[in-house]
Amino acid sequence: VTPEQLEAQFAWLNANGYVTVTPSELLAALDGYAPLPPNPVMLTVDDGWASQHLFAEAAARHGVRAAWFLPDYAAFSPDQIRALHTAGEVCGH
């Protein structure tokens, strides 16, 4: 996916009323602790590629969040992982 295509996809989600949720929010809803918003969707990003930061920046521009599934070999610093977490939720792979 090109950066332009990604931006268009995020814009489409917003224009069509989709709201991103994290794995924790989904589990809370399934356990009956909190409702999901209308039209929930989960964006997941796997494997710890360096381009995930570009995805996070584009997501932030559109107000969407993602779930980052990082393997133990991902070459991210603690600060980079914290930055991803502010853009959604970081999970183990």
C-alpha positions as protocol buffer text, in pm:
chain_id: "A"
residue {
  index: 1
  type: VAL
  ca { x: 0 y: 0 z: 0 }
}
residue {
  index: 2
  type: THR
  ca { x: 140 y: 338 z: -93 }
}
residue {
  index: 3
  type: PRO
  ca { x: 126 y: 626 z: 157 }
}
residue {
  index: 4
  type: GLU
  ca { x: -140 y: 791 z: -61 }
}
residue {
  index: 5
  type: GLN
  ca { x: -354 y: 476 z: -62 }
}
residue {
  index: 6
  type: LEU
  ca { x: -320 y: 445 z: 315 }
}
residue {
  index: 7
  type: GLU
  ca { x: -427 y: 806 z: 365 }
}
residue {
  index: 8
  type: ALA
  ca { x: -727 y: 743 z: 138 }
}
residue {
  index: 9
  type: GLN
  ca { x: -822 y: 431 z: 333 }
}
residue {
  index: 10
  type: PHE
  ca { x: -808 y: 617 z: 664 }
}
residue {
  index: 11
  type: ALA
  ca { x: -1020 y: 897 z: 515 }
}
residue {
  index: 12
  type: TRP
  ca { x: -1271 y: 640 z: 388 }
}
residue {
  index: 13
  type: LEU
  ca { x: -1300 y: 481 z: 734 }
}
residue {
  index: 14
  type: ASN
  ca { x: -1368 y: 821 z: 890 }
}
residue {
  index: 15
  type: ALA
  ca { x: -1612 y: 929 z: 618 }
}
residue {
  index: 16
  type: ASN
  ca { x: -1810 y: 608 z: 661 }
}
residue {
  index: 17
  type: GLY
  ca { x: -1841 y: 632 z: 1038 }
}
residue {
  index: 18
  type: TYR
  ca { x: -1595 y: 362 z: 1144 }
}
residue {
  index: 19
  type: VAL
  ca { x: -1430 y: 397 z: 1484 }
}
residue {
  index: 20
  type: THR
  ca { x: -1105 y: 218 z: 1563 }
}
residue {
  index: 21
  type: VAL
  ca { x: -1081 y: 11 z: 1880 }
}
residue {
  index: 22
  type: THR
  ca { x: -793 y: -162 z: 2053 }
}
residue {
  index: 23
  type: PRO
  ca { x: -772 y: -525 z: 2164 }
}
residue {
  index: 24
  type: SER
  ca { x: -824 y: -417 z: 2526 }
}
residue {
  index: 25
  type: GLU
  ca { x: -1139 y: -227 z: 2432 }
}
residue {
  index: 26
  type: LEU
  ca { x: -1271 y: -529 z: 2241 }
}
residue {
  index: 27
  type: LEU
  ca { x: -1203 y: -760 z: 2534 }
}
residue {
  index: 28
  type: ALA
  ca { x: -1371 y: -518 z: 2776 }
}
residue {
  index: 29
  type: ALA
  ca { x: -1678 y: -512 z: 2553 }
}
residue {
  index: 30
  type: LEU
  ca { x: -1686 y: -891 z: 2518 }
}
residue {
  index: 31
  type: ASP
  ca { x: -1659 y: -924 z: 2897 }
}
residue {
  index: 32
  type: GLY
  ca { x: -1945 y: -675 z: 2943 }
}
residue {
  index: 33
  type: TYR
  ca { x: -1739 y: -397 z: 3103 }
}
residue {
  index: 34
  type: ALA
  ca { x: -1775 y: -132 z: 2832 }
}
residue {
  index: 35
  type: PRO
  ca { x: -1974 y: -94 z: 2510 }
}
residue {
  index: 36
  type: LEU
  ca { x: -1812 y: -75 z: 2170 }
}
residue {
  index: 37
  type: PRO
  ca { x: -1871 y: 239 z: 1965 }
}
residue {
  index: 38
  type: PRO
  ca { x: -2092 y: 222 z: 1657 }
}
residue {
  index: 39
  type: ASN
  ca { x: -1913 y: 69 z: 1356 }
}
residue {
  index: 40
  type: PRO
  ca { x: -1604 y: -57 z: 1540 }
}
residue {
  index: 41
  type: VAL
  ca { x: -1303 y: -168 z: 1341 }
}
residue {
  index: 42
  type: MET
  ca { x: -962 y: -288 z: 1455 }
}
residue {
  index: 43
  type: LEU
  ca { x: -651 y: -199 z: 1259 }
}
residue {
  index: 44
  type: THR
  ca { x: -368 y: -441 z: 1330 }
}
residue {
  index: 45
  type: VAL
  ca { x: -5 y: -405 z: 1232 }
}
residue {
  index: 46
  type: ASP
  ca { x: 233 y: -700 z: 1266 }
}
residue {
  index: 47
  type: ASP
  ca { x: 599 y: -787 z: 1280 }
}
residue {
  index: 48
  type: GLY
  ca { x: 781 y: -473 z: 1389 }
}
residue {
  index: 49
  type: TRP
  ca { x: 884 y: -327 z: 1055 }
}
residue {
  index: 50
  type: ALA
  ca { x: 1041 y: 19 z: 1060 }
}
residue {
  index: 51
  type: SER
  ca { x: 759 y: 146 z: 834 }
}
residue {
  index: 52
  type: GLN
  ca { x: 517 y: 106 z: 1124 }
}
residue {
  index: 53
  type: HIS
  ca { x: 615 y: 455 z: 1236 }
}
residue {
  index: 54
  type: LEU
  ca { x: 495 y: 593 z: 902 }
}
residue {
  index: 55
  type: PHE
  ca { x: 166 y: 408 z: 953 }
}
residue {
  index: 56
  type: ALA
  ca { x: 138 y: 556 z: 1303 }
}
residue {
  index: 57
  type: GLU
  ca { x: 198 y: 908 z: 1174 }
}
residue {
  index: 58
  type: ALA
  ca { x: -67 y: 868 z: 902 }
}
residue {
  index: 59
  type: ALA
  ca { x: -311 y: 717 z: 1151 }
}
residue {
  index: 60
  type: ALA
  ca { x: -259 y: 1010 z: 1388 }
}
residue {
  index: 61
  type: ARG
  ca { x: -336 y: 1258 z: 1110 }
}
residue {
  index: 62
  type: HIS
  ca { x: -673 y: 1087 z: 1067 }
}
residue {
  index: 63
  type: GLY
  ca { x: -747 y: 1027 z: 1435 }
}
residue {
  index: 64
  type: VAL
  ca { x: -742 y: 649 z: 1405 }
}
residue {
  index: 65
  type: ARG
  ca { x: -564 y: 405 z: 1633 }
}
residue {
  index: 66
  type: ALA
  ca { x: -401 y: 70 z: 1567 }
}
residue {
  index: 67
  type: ALA
  ca { x: -292 y: -241 z: 1751 }
}
residue {
  index: 68
  type: TRP
  ca { x: 79 y: -304 z: 1709 }
}
residue {
  index: 69
  type: PHE
  ca { x: 176 y: -671 z: 1742 }
}
residue {
  index: 70
  type: LEU
  ca { x: 551 y: -671 z: 1797 }
}
residue {
  index: 71
  type: PRO
  ca { x: 765 y: -986 z: 1805 }
}
residue {
  index: 72
  type: ASP
  ca { x: 1045 y: -1014 z: 2058 }
}
residue {
  index: 73
  type: TYR
  ca { x: 1303 y: -951 z: 1784 }
}
residue {
  index: 74
  type: ALA
  ca { x: 1158 y: -613 z: 1678 }
}
residue {
  index: 75
  type: ALA
  ca { x: 1440 y: -361 z: 1668 }
}
residue {
  index: 76
  type: PHE
  ca { x: 1255 y: -81 z: 1847 }
}
residue {
  index: 77
  type: SER
  ca { x: 1380 y: 119 z: 2142 }
}
residue {
  index: 78
  type: PRO
  ca { x: 1160 y: 157 z: 2450 }
}
residue {
  index: 79
  type: ASP
  ca { x: 1084 y: 515 z: 2341 }
}
residue {
  index: 80
  type: GLN
  ca { x: 974 y: 396 z: 1996 }
}
residue {
  index: 81
  type: ILE
  ca { x: 748 y: 135 z: 2154 }
}
residue {
  index: 82
  type: ARG
  ca { x: 597 y: 398 z: 2384 }
}
residue {
  index: 83
  type: ALA
  ca { x: 536 y: 622 z: 2080 }
}
residue {
  index: 84
  type: LEU
  ca { x: 350 y: 340 z: 1905 }
}
residue {
  index: 85
  type: HIS
  ca { x: 146 y: 280 z: 2219 }
}
residue {
  index: 86
  type: THR
  ca { x: 25 y: 641 z: 2215 }
}
residue {
  index: 87
  type: ALA
  ca { x: -106 y: 570 z: 1863 }
}
residue {
  index: 88
  type: GLY
  ca { x: -317 y: 277 z: 1985 }
}
residue {
  index: 89
  type: GLU
  ca { x: -201 y: -26 z: 2178 }
}
residue {
  index: 90
  type: VAL
  ca { x: 118 y: -233 z: 2167 }
}
residue {
  index: 91
  type: CYS
  ca { x: 76 y: -606 z: 2211 }
}
residue {
  index: 92
  type: GLY
  ca { x: 301 y: -910 z: 2202 }
}
residue {
  index: 93
  type: HIS
  ca { x: 317 y: -1107 z: 1882 }
}
